[in-house]
């Protein structure tokens, strides 16, 4: 696997992988950027959500579990000293739908986080990575 990242201006970069899709990488204006992209640490959290989300959708499809909506939020707490790595990361999987089998949701998430998602497994070696599931969260 190989990606290229080119400097655009200031703190703005563009990354591209084999898909040829361009990802904008930047930082907030308050940190010297132009705000034209996600910062690298945000991209890492998004990568956890995207990687595990793809696994979960695939696994639930094989289990014939149908959901109406699926979203993931990831929140990371960073160390106060440089290099300011993530110390704790919590992933929250939110599912909406009728009669969702919570045991199958749990199993799909567990398989992704413990076995299939390479991003989560790699990050878990450096940070305390936890997760939880919410079913129909706005109906509680």
XYZ file of N, CA, C and O in Angstrom:
560
model
N 0.850 -1.173 0.000
C 0.000 0.000 0.000
C 0.898 1.238 0.000
O 1.907 1.268 0.697
N 0.519 2.202 -0.796
C 1.325 3.417 -0.905
C 0.388 4.601 -1.112
O -0.600 4.503 -1.836
N 0.696 5.705 -0.466
C -0.041 6.962 -0.658
C 0.975 8.058 -0.950
O 2.161 7.917 -0.669
N 0.485 9.141 -1.519
C 1.336 10.315 -1.682
C 0.609 11.506 -1.084
O -0.620 11.584 -1.118
N 1.380 12.402 -0.509
C 0.826 13.609 0.103
C 1.640 14.783 -0.397
O 2.865 14.795 -0.286
N 0.931 15.760 -0.996
C 1.661 16.923 -1.508
C 1.215 18.187 -0.783
O 0.058 18.339 -0.413
N 2.181 19.059 -0.608
C 1.957 20.345 0.041
C 1.225 21.270 -0.920
O 1.612 21.390 -2.088
N 0.173 21.930 -0.430
C -0.569 22.883 -1.253
C -0.149 24.301 -0.896
O 0.399 25.024 -1.717
N -0.399 24.686 0.358
C -0.026 26.021 0.818
C -0.184 26.064 2.326
O -1.158 25.528 2.857
N 0.764 26.705 3.003
C 0.667 26.793 4.456
C 0.690 25.412 5.081
O 1.601 24.638 4.860
N -0.363 25.079 5.829
C -0.483 23.756 6.447
C -1.432 22.841 5.673
O -1.797 21.772 6.140
N -1.838 23.258 4.481
C -2.784 22.491 3.667
C -2.025 21.507 2.773
O -1.122 21.890 2.033
N -2.413 20.231 2.863
C -1.842 19.169 2.048
C -2.978 18.403 1.378
O -4.122 18.456 1.826
N -2.656 17.682 0.326
C -3.608 16.772 -0.313
C -2.984 15.388 -0.354
O -1.855 15.227 -0.838
N -3.753 14.422 0.163
C -3.301 13.046 0.139
C -4.064 12.265 -0.911
O -5.233 12.550 -1.190
N -3.392 11.283 -1.509
C -4.032 10.453 -2.527
C -3.472 9.045 -2.445
O -2.262 8.845 -2.331
N -4.383 8.075 -2.474
C -3.985 6.673 -2.481
C -4.284 6.044 -3.822
O -4.528 6.737 -4.816
N -4.296 4.731 -3.856
C -4.518 4.014 -5.111
C -5.915 4.243 -5.679
O -6.136 4.066 -6.871
N -6.858 4.688 -4.830
C -8.218 4.974 -5.312
C -8.273 6.248 -6.144
O -9.261 6.512 -6.810
N -7.229 7.056 -6.071
C -7.133 8.354 -6.748
C -8.092 9.393 -6.166
O -8.302 10.442 -6.761
N -8.685 9.088 -5.007
C -9.528 10.067 -4.310
C -8.613 10.993 -3.513
O -7.672 10.527 -2.855
N -8.895 12.279 -3.557
C -8.075 13.261 -2.863
C -8.659 13.549 -1.486
O -9.854 13.785 -1.344
N -7.809 13.504 -0.485
C -8.191 13.847 0.885
C -7.430 15.105 1.281
O -6.199 15.157 1.148
N -8.174 16.089 1.754
C -7.548 17.335 2.191
C -7.147 17.221 3.651
O -7.943 16.810 4.490
N -5.904 17.588 3.919
C -5.352 17.545 5.267
C -4.908 18.961 5.609
O -4.203 19.602 4.830
N -5.345 19.436 6.755
C -5.025 20.807 7.163
C -5.145 20.884 8.672
O -5.344 19.867 9.338
N -5.084 22.045 9.197
C -5.310 22.263 10.618
C -6.141 23.527 10.772
O -6.363 24.264 9.801
N -6.613 23.757 11.967
C -7.472 24.911 12.235
C -6.717 26.219 12.002
O -5.490 26.286 12.127
N -7.462 27.252 11.678
C -6.885 28.585 11.480
C -6.127 29.023 12.738
O -5.043 29.597 12.644
N -6.680 28.696 13.912
C -6.042 29.077 15.176
C -4.706 28.376 15.381
O -3.898 28.802 16.199
N -4.454 27.298 14.638
C -3.193 26.568 14.761
C -2.284 26.820 13.554
O -1.331 26.083 13.321
N -2.605 27.843 12.754
C -1.761 28.196 11.623
C -2.195 27.621 10.290
O -1.519 27.794 9.290
N -3.328 26.947 10.282
C -3.819 26.367 9.037
C -4.851 27.246 8.372
O -5.145 28.360 8.808
N -5.432 26.732 7.300
C -6.483 27.468 6.599
C -7.851 26.827 6.817
O -8.860 27.344 6.348
N -7.875 25.679 7.515
C -9.139 25.014 7.785
C -9.751 24.339 6.580
O -10.949 24.110 6.530
N -8.936 23.980 5.583
C -9.448 23.369 4.351
C -9.444 21.841 4.372
O -9.604 21.214 3.324
N -9.243 21.269 5.527
C -9.229 19.810 5.605
C -9.231 19.353 7.043
O -9.173 20.156 7.969
N -9.305 18.055 7.214
C -9.242 17.463 8.551
C -7.789 17.374 8.978
O -6.895 17.179 8.147
N -7.567 17.497 10.287
C -6.187 17.365 10.750
C -5.826 15.885 10.876
O -6.707 15.022 10.920
N -4.552 15.561 10.901
C -4.132 14.157 10.908
C -4.709 13.325 12.049
O -5.052 12.153 11.847
N -4.849 13.900 13.227
C -5.387 13.133 14.355
C -6.886 12.865 14.171
O -7.378 11.798 14.549
N -7.608 13.810 13.572
C -9.014 13.560 13.235
C -9.121 12.440 12.212
O -10.004 11.581 12.307
N -8.222 12.446 11.238
C -8.233 11.409 10.213
C -7.996 10.024 10.812
O -8.595 9.037 10.376
N -7.161 9.960 11.842
C -6.916 8.682 12.508
C -8.198 8.169 13.168
O -8.541 6.985 13.040
N -8.924 9.058 13.848
C -10.190 8.652 14.470
C -11.211 8.246 13.412
O -11.939 7.262 13.572
N -11.267 8.990 12.305
C -12.169 8.632 11.203
C -11.796 7.278 10.613
O -12.673 6.498 10.221
N -10.500 6.989 10.558
C -10.051 5.712 10.006
C -10.533 4.545 10.867
O -10.922 3.497 10.340
N -10.533 4.721 12.182
C -11.060 3.675 13.067
C -12.535 3.446 12.756
O -12.978 2.310 12.583
N -13.305 4.535 12.681
C -14.749 4.432 12.425
C -15.028 3.840 11.045
O -15.917 2.994 10.894
N -14.293 4.267 10.048
C -14.514 3.767 8.694
C -14.142 2.307 8.549
O -14.889 1.510 7.969
N -12.999 1.933 9.089
C -12.524 0.552 9.006
C -13.491 -0.389 9.715
O -13.951 -1.383 9.142
N -13.815 -0.084 10.953
C -14.707 -0.981 11.697
C -16.125 -0.913 11.147
O -16.830 -1.931 11.113
N -16.548 0.252 10.684
C -17.887 0.377 10.114
C -18.076 -0.510 8.897
O -19.111 -1.162 8.739
N -17.070 -0.570 8.041
C -17.147 -1.436 6.860
C -17.250 -2.902 7.271
O -18.042 -3.663 6.707
N -16.450 -3.285 8.262
C -16.526 -4.661 8.776
C -17.928 -4.968 9.286
O -18.507 -6.009 8.977
N -18.452 -4.064 10.110
C -19.740 -4.284 10.765
C -20.867 -4.401 9.748
O -21.716 -5.287 9.857
N -20.878 -3.527 8.762
C -21.901 -3.595 7.713
C -21.823 -4.943 6.994
O -22.843 -5.589 6.743
N -20.618 -5.392 6.691
C -20.437 -6.672 6.009
C -20.900 -7.841 6.888
O -21.627 -8.730 6.429
N -20.493 -7.836 8.143
C -20.847 -8.921 9.059
C -22.353 -8.962 9.293
O -22.970 -10.034 9.254
N -22.967 -7.806 9.525
C -24.413 -7.770 9.743
C -25.174 -8.212 8.499
O -26.226 -8.850 8.602
N -24.641 -7.911 7.334
C -25.260 -8.380 6.086
C -25.271 -9.899 6.019
O -26.276 -10.512 5.658
N -24.148 -10.514 6.402
C -24.067 -11.977 6.414
C -25.004 -12.574 7.462
O -25.495 -13.681 7.289
N -25.231 -11.825 8.556
C -26.148 -12.278 9.612
C -27.611 -11.964 9.275
O -28.495 -12.276 10.050
N -27.807 -11.309 8.136
C -29.137 -10.883 7.687
C -29.823 -9.949 8.688
O -31.024 -10.021 8.917
N -29.017 -9.077 9.290
C -29.536 -8.055 10.205
C -29.702 -6.777 9.404
O -28.740 -6.269 8.825
N -30.922 -6.269 9.379
C -31.209 -5.040 8.641
C -31.387 -3.897 9.639
O -32.121 -4.019 10.613
N -30.712 -2.805 9.368
C -30.843 -1.604 10.192
C -31.278 -0.462 9.289
O -31.048 -0.487 8.085
N -31.899 0.554 9.899
C -32.318 1.716 9.117
C -31.201 2.744 9.021
O -31.066 3.440 8.026
N -30.401 2.838 10.080
C -29.355 3.855 10.136
C -28.232 3.344 11.030
O -28.487 2.642 12.008
N -27.007 3.715 10.690
C -25.832 3.302 11.460
C -24.836 4.448 11.430
O -24.467 4.930 10.364
N -24.429 4.909 12.599
C -23.435 5.984 12.710
C -22.438 5.631 13.795
O -22.766 4.922 14.740
N -21.260 6.159 13.654
C -20.215 5.932 14.641
C -19.611 7.266 15.045
O -19.326 8.108 14.192
N -19.436 7.455 16.346
C -18.686 8.604 16.828
C -17.452 8.077 17.542
O -17.495 7.022 18.187
N -16.366 8.796 17.386
C -15.114 8.401 18.022
C -14.552 9.626 18.725
O -14.426 10.694 18.121
N -14.248 9.460 20.001
C -13.700 10.573 20.771
C -12.381 10.135 21.387
O -12.296 9.067 22.006
N -11.369 10.952 21.193
C -10.046 10.628 21.714
C -9.548 11.686 22.670
O -9.755 12.871 22.457
N -8.885 11.221 23.725
C -8.246 12.131 24.679
C -6.745 12.015 24.479
O -6.183 10.914 24.517
N -6.114 13.170 24.271
C -4.693 13.179 23.967
C -3.860 13.535 25.183
O -4.315 14.218 26.094
N -2.627 13.091 25.170
C -1.676 13.460 26.216
C -1.407 14.960 26.140
O -1.502 15.564 25.071
N -1.088 15.556 27.262
C -0.861 17.002 27.278
C 0.539 17.370 26.771
O 0.769 18.488 26.336
N 1.471 16.440 26.827
C 2.836 16.698 26.376
C 3.078 16.088 24.993
O 2.479 15.074 24.637
N 3.988 16.705 24.248
C 4.340 16.205 22.919
C 4.958 14.827 23.032
O 5.694 14.580 23.966
N 4.616 13.929 22.157
C 3.958 14.119 20.876
C 2.426 14.139 20.938
O 1.777 14.051 19.893
N 1.834 14.282 22.082
C 0.381 14.399 22.267
C -0.385 13.247 21.610
O -1.344 13.451 20.883
N 0.069 12.046 21.896
C -0.594 10.849 21.370
C -1.953 10.670 22.049
O -2.218 11.261 23.102
N -2.797 9.862 21.448
C -4.058 9.528 22.094
C -3.776 8.594 23.253
O -3.067 7.594 23.108
N -4.350 8.924 24.414
C -4.259 8.043 25.583
C -5.482 7.143 25.641
O -5.376 5.951 25.886
N -6.654 7.741 25.459
C -7.923 7.022 25.524
C -8.757 7.355 24.296
O -8.845 8.519 23.909
N -9.373 6.330 23.724
C -10.261 6.511 22.576
C -11.516 5.699 22.840
O -11.423 4.511 23.186
N -12.672 6.349 22.706
C -13.937 5.630 22.848
C -14.698 5.698 21.531
O -14.893 6.769 20.961
N -15.145 4.531 21.071
C -15.923 4.413 19.849
C -17.356 4.080 20.262
O -17.575 3.156 21.044
N -18.307 4.848 19.744
C -19.714 4.596 20.041
C -20.418 4.268 18.725
O -20.445 5.082 17.806
N -20.953 3.051 18.662
C -21.690 2.588 17.492
C -23.171 2.792 17.763
O -23.702 2.279 18.751
N -23.837 3.536 16.888
C -25.257 3.843 17.064
C -26.050 3.212 15.927
O -25.768 3.465 14.761
N -27.017 2.402 16.306
C -27.869 1.712 15.335
C -29.314 2.113 15.542
O -29.782 2.234 16.680
N -30.028 2.294 14.446
C -31.460 2.570 14.487
C -32.160 1.511 13.655
O -31.652 1.118 12.590
N -33.317 1.075 14.129
C -34.094 0.109 13.364
C -35.101 -0.607 14.243
O -35.112 -0.452 15.466
N -35.930 -1.399 13.595
C -36.969 -2.173 14.282
C -36.403 -3.523 14.720
O -35.733 -4.200 13.941
N -36.679 -3.889 15.937
C -36.335 -5.227 16.458
C -34.900 -5.646 16.159
O -34.640 -6.751 15.665
N -33.963 -4.765 16.442
C -32.565 -5.095 16.186
C -32.064 -6.105 17.223
O -32.206 -5.874 18.423
N -31.469 -7.213 16.779
C -30.956 -8.218 17.720
C -29.638 -7.749 18.343
O -28.586 -7.781 17.697
N -29.707 -7.310 19.596
C -28.530 -6.723 20.225
C -27.367 -7.702 20.328
O -26.204 -7.293 20.258
N -27.659 -8.994 20.467
C -26.575 -9.973 20.544
C -25.795 -10.021 19.222
O -24.565 -10.128 19.227
N -26.480 -9.892 18.115
C -25.802 -9.906 16.809
C -25.046 -8.603 16.571
O -23.957 -8.610 15.983
N -25.605 -7.483 17.017
C -24.883 -6.212 16.915
C -23.588 -6.299 17.715
O -22.515 -5.910 17.228
N -23.691 -6.811 18.942
C -22.504 -6.958 19.804
C -21.461 -7.848 19.143
O -20.268 -7.551 19.156
N -21.903 -8.949 18.573
C -20.981 -9.898 17.948
C -20.283 -9.276 16.735
O -19.075 -9.430 16.554
N -21.036 -8.544 15.922
C -20.452 -7.901 14.741
C -19.409 -6.862 15.157
O -18.308 -6.811 14.586
N -19.735 -6.059 16.149
C -18.801 -5.038 16.615
C -17.568 -5.698 17.231
O -16.425 -5.297 16.959
N -17.784 -6.725 18.041
C -16.663 -7.415 18.678
C -15.726 -8.042 17.641
O -14.504 -7.930 17.751
N -16.297 -8.689 16.625
C -15.466 -9.285 15.571
C -14.630 -8.225 14.862
O -13.449 -8.434 14.577
N -15.239 -7.092 14.578
C -14.501 -6.024 13.921
C -13.373 -5.514 14.803
O -12.216 -5.456 14.377
N -13.709 -5.160 16.031
C -12.731 -4.519 16.916
C -11.614 -5.463 17.366
O -10.491 -5.029 17.577
N -11.917 -6.722 17.534
C -10.913 -7.660 18.057
C -10.206 -8.481 16.986
O -9.125 -9.008 17.225
N -10.819 -8.588 15.797
C -10.239 -9.479 14.792
C -9.964 -8.815 13.445
O -8.870 -8.937 12.904
N -10.962 -8.135 12.870
C -10.850 -7.721 11.479
C -10.325 -6.315 11.220
O -9.626 -6.094 10.236
N -10.660 -5.344 12.038
C -10.281 -3.955 11.744
C -8.808 -3.715 12.084
O -8.429 -3.596 13.245
N -7.991 -3.637 11.044
C -6.550 -3.460 11.250
C -6.223 -2.114 11.890
O -5.293 -2.020 12.696
N -6.989 -1.088 11.575
C -6.730 0.232 12.165
C -6.966 0.189 13.666
O -6.122 0.613 14.463
N -8.119 -0.340 14.084
C -8.429 -0.422 15.519
C -7.416 -1.290 16.255
O -6.959 -0.939 17.354
N -7.047 -2.402 15.654
C -6.083 -3.288 16.307
C -4.714 -2.646 16.436
O -4.025 -2.849 17.436
N -4.311 -1.860 15.474
C -3.029 -1.175 15.546
C -3.067 -0.073 16.608
O -2.170 0.031 17.446
N -4.132 0.731 16.588
C -4.255 1.832 17.546
C -4.381 1.306 18.973
O -3.867 1.904 19.923
N -5.049 0.167 19.153
C -5.237 -0.417 20.480
C -3.913 -0.765 21.149
O -3.834 -0.861 22.365
N -2.860 -0.920 20.375
C -1.540 -1.209 20.935
C -0.905 0.035 21.562
O 0.010 -0.061 22.364
N -1.409 1.209 21.183
C -0.819 2.464 21.667
C -1.735 3.257 22.597
O -1.265 4.094 23.354
N -3.034 3.001 22.546
C -4.001 3.759 23.351
C -5.005 2.796 23.963
O -5.161 1.661 23.499
N -5.688 3.261 24.989
C -6.759 2.479 25.590
C -8.001 2.658 24.725
O -8.677 3.675 24.811
N -8.291 1.673 23.887
C -9.397 1.751 22.928
C -10.591 0.978 23.477
O -10.493 -0.223 23.722
N -11.697 1.694 23.697
C -12.919 1.057 24.194
C -14.051 1.353 23.226
O -13.966 2.267 22.408
N -15.129 0.565 23.346
C -16.278 0.788 22.480
C -17.557 0.408 23.197
O -17.540 -0.352 24.170
N -18.649 0.958 22.697
C -19.976 0.607 23.205
C -20.988 0.778 22.085
O -20.703 1.409 21.074
N -22.156 0.182 22.307
C -23.220 0.186 21.308
C -24.445 0.869 21.889
O -24.789 0.660 23.063
N -25.100 1.687 21.080
C -26.381 2.296 21.440
C -27.396 1.900 20.363
O -27.110 2.024 19.180
N -28.546 1.418 20.800
C -29.606 1.015 19.880
C -30.746 2.019 19.989
O -31.223 2.294 21.092
N -31.142 2.574 18.868
C -32.194 3.607 18.805
C -31.975 4.682 19.880
O -32.839 4.935 20.699
N -30.781 5.330 19.860
C -30.406 6.235 20.958
C -31.339 7.422 21.189
O -31.489 7.855 22.326
N -31.990 7.958 20.158
C -32.861 9.108 20.388
C -34.264 8.698 20.782
O -35.119 9.548 20.966
N -34.505 7.407 20.965
C -35.815 6.945 21.401
C -35.803 6.571 22.878
O -36.772 6.044 23.398
N -34.688 6.802 23.549
C -34.582 6.445 24.968
C -35.098 7.559 25.849
O -35.163 8.680 25.518
